[in-house]
XYZ file of C-alpha atoms in Angstrom:
331
model
C 71.407 4.429 60.433
C 68.853 3.067 62.160
C 66.982 6.604 62.215
C 67.282 6.157 58.275
C 65.696 2.470 58.191
C 62.911 3.461 60.845
C 62.152 6.374 58.786
C 62.097 4.401 55.388
C 59.797 1.947 57.250
C 57.332 4.528 58.486
C 57.112 5.785 54.596
C 56.707 2.317 53.289
C 53.723 2.098 55.790
C 52.255 5.134 54.924
C 52.423 4.685 51.013
C 51.664 0.851 51.506
C 47.508 1.582 51.380
C 48.404 4.313 49.117
C 50.013 1.552 46.718
C 46.989 -1.240 47.270
C 44.473 1.406 46.636
C 46.366 2.772 43.165
C 46.846 -1.207 42.270
C 42.911 -1.967 43.114
C 42.177 1.117 40.903
C 44.397 -0.240 37.941
C 43.072 -3.621 38.386
C 39.320 -2.372 38.517
C 39.777 -0.244 35.854
C 41.170 -2.937 33.507
C 38.195 -5.336 34.187
C 36.022 -2.842 33.306
C 37.518 -1.826 30.062
C 37.532 -5.955 29.330
C 34.011 -6.130 30.662
C 33.142 -2.977 28.244
C 34.989 -4.623 25.161
C 33.135 -8.200 25.755
C 29.686 -5.833 25.807
C 30.764 -3.873 22.696
C 31.269 -7.055 20.719
C 28.254 -8.444 21.908
C 25.952 -5.084 22.156
C 22.873 -6.511 23.461
C 21.868 -2.975 23.753
C 19.867 -2.695 26.905
C 18.041 -5.937 27.215
C 18.450 -7.878 29.882
C 17.361 -10.758 27.805
C 18.565 -10.549 24.297
C 16.194 -12.585 21.481
C 18.454 -14.541 19.388
C 17.409 -16.827 16.386
C 16.258 -19.899 17.130
C 15.143 -21.180 13.948
C 15.803 -20.347 10.306
C 13.686 -20.977 7.312
C 14.147 -20.211 3.455
C 10.566 -19.234 2.413
C 10.436 -21.253 -0.687
C 7.999 -20.326 -4.297
C 4.774 -22.108 -4.244
C 1.367 -21.745 -6.662
C -1.428 -20.393 -4.518
C -4.937 -19.104 -5.244
C -5.560 -18.577 -9.400
C -1.938 -18.786 -10.770
C -0.307 -16.553 -8.537
C 2.969 -17.179 -6.759
C 3.985 -17.058 -3.071
C 7.051 -17.406 -0.726
C 5.491 -19.403 2.201
C 6.841 -17.757 5.346
C 4.549 -19.414 7.907
C 2.172 -22.437 7.141
C 4.568 -24.758 5.520
C 5.986 -28.032 6.826
C 9.270 -26.257 8.196
C 7.277 -23.630 10.452
C 3.432 -25.136 10.648
C 2.592 -21.705 12.460
C 3.792 -19.375 15.610
C 1.256 -18.664 17.901
C -0.873 -16.573 17.509
C 0.283 -15.988 13.582
C -1.368 -18.975 11.484
C 0.169 -17.890 7.966
C 2.324 -15.528 6.157
C 2.816 -15.150 2.327
C 5.009 -13.011 0.506
C 2.830 -13.194 -2.836
C 3.740 -11.728 -6.301
C 0.724 -11.725 -8.720
C 0.201 -10.740 -12.288
C -3.123 -10.677 -14.269
C -5.163 -12.679 -14.996
C -3.974 -14.528 -12.028
C -5.127 -13.622 -8.265
C -7.369 -14.853 -5.332
C -11.009 -15.151 -6.656
C -13.859 -15.361 -4.467
C -12.881 -17.447 -1.265
C -14.420 -17.746 2.440
C -12.689 -16.880 5.732
C -13.671 -17.497 9.365
C -12.088 -17.155 12.727
C -8.834 -15.252 11.877
C -7.750 -11.671 10.637
C -5.455 -11.118 7.515
C -3.375 -8.241 7.133
C -2.235 -7.385 3.787
C 0.740 -5.022 3.231
C 1.669 -3.860 -0.331
C 5.172 -3.616 -1.384
C 4.978 -2.977 -5.131
C 1.434 -2.417 -7.246
C -1.781 -2.996 -5.918
C -4.573 -5.495 -5.134
C -8.503 -4.501 -5.288
C -10.659 -6.333 -2.815
C -14.332 -7.034 -2.761
C -16.264 -8.863 -0.419
C -19.917 -9.922 0.126
C -21.154 -6.990 2.407
C -20.452 -4.356 -0.493
C -17.219 -3.192 0.845
C -14.695 -2.475 -2.369
C -11.495 -0.742 -2.737
C -7.527 -0.999 -3.884
C -4.441 -0.901 -1.635
C -1.250 0.192 -3.332
C 2.292 0.137 -2.669
C 2.912 0.879 1.287
C -0.957 0.471 1.985
C -1.938 -1.650 4.593
C -5.683 -3.513 5.201
C -6.285 -5.211 8.183
C -9.434 -7.148 8.072
C -11.163 -9.245 10.651
C -13.018 -11.815 8.914
C -14.745 -12.933 12.509
C -17.756 -15.043 11.825
C -17.520 -14.962 8.007
C -16.032 -12.841 4.825
C -16.342 -14.032 1.443
C -14.230 -11.859 -0.729
C -11.953 -11.577 -3.787
C -8.316 -10.124 -4.124
C -7.422 -9.492 -7.545
C -4.252 -7.475 -9.168
C -5.096 -3.573 -9.592
C -4.196 -3.165 -13.351
C -0.889 -4.591 -15.364
C 2.472 -5.713 -14.253
C 3.578 -7.466 -11.070
C 1.636 -6.768 -7.935
C 3.942 -7.901 -4.382
C 3.097 -7.785 -0.964
C 2.597 -9.577 2.500
C -0.418 -11.447 3.929
C -0.313 -12.348 7.608
C -2.864 -14.567 9.079
C -3.223 -13.862 12.760
C -5.602 -16.106 14.909
C -8.309 -14.667 17.030
C -9.254 -15.780 20.409
C -12.092 -18.231 20.764
C -14.214 -15.600 22.470
C -13.440 -13.489 19.155
C -14.013 -15.850 16.270
C -17.677 -15.127 15.586
C -17.722 -11.419 16.160
C -18.750 -9.027 13.264
C -16.382 -8.619 10.633
C -14.655 -5.124 10.147
C -11.920 -3.485 8.471
C -8.964 -1.213 9.045
C -7.270 0.500 6.291
C -4.274 2.622 5.910
C -2.969 4.336 3.143
C 0.646 4.516 2.956
C 1.290 8.402 4.031
C -1.050 7.699 7.226
C 1.528 5.130 8.281
C 3.958 6.557 11.241
C 7.207 6.309 10.689
C 10.777 7.437 12.243
C 14.258 7.456 11.723
C 17.267 7.176 13.865
C 20.772 7.218 12.816
C 20.079 5.439 9.471
C 17.635 2.923 10.485
C 14.006 3.947 9.439
C 10.928 2.105 10.701
C 7.166 2.214 9.553
C 4.896 1.341 12.585
C 1.862 -0.671 11.074
C 1.122 -1.700 14.394
C 2.368 -1.526 17.590
C 5.093 1.022 18.695
C 8.783 1.832 17.741
C 11.284 4.984 18.256
C 8.458 6.661 20.045
C 5.761 6.401 17.648
C 2.516 4.464 17.749
C 0.444 2.948 14.969
C -3.394 3.769 15.262
C -4.428 0.432 14.444
C -6.334 -1.820 17.012
C -4.990 -5.321 17.345
C -7.608 -7.777 18.919
C -4.972 -10.234 19.253
C -2.082 -7.897 20.890
C 0.344 -7.608 18.091
C 3.474 -5.690 16.646
C 4.124 -5.280 13.122
C 7.135 -3.235 12.046
C 8.695 -2.960 8.549
C 12.370 -1.552 9.119
C 15.025 -0.152 6.442
C 18.910 0.124 7.651
C 21.091 1.804 5.355
C 24.784 0.340 5.378
C 26.332 0.211 8.609
C 23.303 1.300 10.632
C 21.782 -1.086 13.330
C 18.561 -0.959 15.514
C 17.449 -2.396 18.690
C 13.631 -2.713 19.312
C 11.819 -3.747 22.510
C 9.306 -7.039 22.203
C 7.217 -7.928 25.496
C 8.752 -10.994 27.090
C 5.792 -13.354 26.604
C 5.120 -12.718 23.007
C 6.217 -14.785 20.099
C 8.584 -13.024 17.297
C 9.763 -13.441 13.972
C 11.374 -11.722 11.436
C 11.333 -11.966 7.474
C 13.909 -10.105 5.385
C 12.854 -8.606 2.321
C 15.926 -7.515 0.976
C 19.724 -7.054 1.809
C 21.071 -9.476 4.620
C 21.253 -8.629 8.599
C 23.090 -9.732 11.569
C 20.286 -10.930 14.021
C 20.972 -11.172 18.133
C 24.985 -10.565 18.786
C 26.850 -8.967 16.282
C 29.313 -11.800 15.996
C 26.678 -13.804 14.202
C 26.712 -14.732 10.461
C 24.632 -12.480 8.194
C 21.340 -13.950 6.981
C 19.964 -13.159 3.436
C 16.497 -12.327 2.055
C 13.633 -14.300 1.887
C 14.460 -16.187 5.018
C 11.897 -16.135 8.048
C 13.947 -15.839 11.397
C 12.366 -17.327 14.541
C 13.354 -15.258 17.523
C 13.820 -16.887 20.860
C 12.993 -15.692 24.313
C 13.468 -12.065 25.569
C 13.054 -8.473 25.898
C 14.135 -7.408 22.935
C 16.271 -7.847 19.286
C 19.401 -6.072 17.941
C 19.722 -6.036 14.257
C 23.011 -4.734 12.265
C 23.415 -4.009 8.682
C 27.343 -4.477 7.848
C 26.998 -4.738 4.467
C 27.027 -2.237 1.702
C 23.736 -2.289 0.754
C 20.486 -1.320 2.137
C 18.347 -3.654 4.726
C 14.890 -4.045 5.088
C 12.675 -6.585 7.115
C 9.580 -6.690 8.903
C 9.582 -7.439 12.651
C 6.185 -9.219 13.553
C 5.185 -10.270 17.286
C 2.149 -11.231 18.709
C 0.809 -12.461 22.364
C 0.481 -15.836 21.781
C -3.330 -17.637 22.486
C -2.705 -20.637 23.899
C -5.548 -22.322 22.717
C -6.428 -25.054 20.442
C -6.002 -24.489 16.617
C -8.194 -27.027 14.130
C -7.819 -25.314 10.700
C -9.769 -26.446 7.322
C -8.453 -24.403 4.857
C -9.683 -20.697 5.511
C -11.524 -21.755 8.856
C -9.892 -21.239 11.679
C -11.422 -22.442 14.823
C -10.945 -24.410 18.557
C -12.396 -27.656 17.731
C -13.447 -29.956 14.997
C -17.079 -29.792 15.792
C -17.006 -25.953 15.248
C -15.172 -26.669 11.850
C -18.217 -28.892 10.786
C -20.359 -25.964 11.799
C -18.432 -23.754 9.734
C -18.805 -25.748 6.766
C -22.148 -26.307 7.042
C -22.919 -22.779 7.558
C -20.675 -21.890 4.347
C -22.703 -24.313 2.443
C -26.217 -23.331 3.305
C -25.092 -19.637 3.615
C -26.100 -18.971 7.327
C -24.460 -18.109 10.611
C -22.554 -15.097 8.940
C -22.489 -16.254 5.342
C -26.021 -15.031 4.476
C -25.058 -13.048 1.849
C -22.781 -15.536 -0.037
C -25.766 -17.207 -1.504
C -26.208 -14.778 -4.339
C -23.067 -12.993 -4.548
C -20.124 -12.793 -7.051
C -17.359 -10.609 -7.225
C -16.894 -8.501 -10.345
């Protein structure tokens, strides 16, 4: 009997480490499962700091230009600006309404057509029409006077974004970058398609040179699709929903519907899900903040009031960049 007890005790001593190891393995695997389930619910992709929505603003209709209607996304009381972005309009215009001759100085305008076309003319002789899917990236620099009018009958729609220029770039010579729709790089992964107007996504890069470092992406997500986009941590970022509804940040958030501007908080990337039965389309825009004073007087954006006063004088007397304004009118 004593020999049997001794044998059992010996076997217990031998089995104990194995049993403890087995128990540890079960506990560890169970914890891994719990962690994996939590991560699946949150699904912040591979981001160390996922960006979340910190502000949501509905872009409401207002009149602009000569009879045009816009949804002002940025540049309204609820969202004055988001450095380096000064303004963004989701515009809709039909003849004879439009945006007749007007000046700019100190920033860039990016016009992206979503329907129809806009004909552009400026006092330097530049003229052209951009159609659905085309982009015009205009650096106003020291001064431009131009017109933007609908190209033909019907309703013409698009987005216009104003990007600030640094103090050292505000008085550079004007320039244009124009991309036809077929020349805008695009990519598609698992039901998520992107058009890369500026910056990089899904391994493709836009040829557009951004004097103020910026990203401008047009995403379309089929039902149940998702996308995870890296954004430089030091940049400010926002999304604007063109159609459908999407979940931004974490999967368990409430879907947000069209015509909302979503300011994204700090982090290294954003995740978006389309949980609806309809397509989702949104633009994701981000840029490196300039962290400089901004003094704005309508279409003039400088760093000091003295510079604004000088700009008004230059425009009035057709000098220092506005020389061609004296005898020019669009046709």
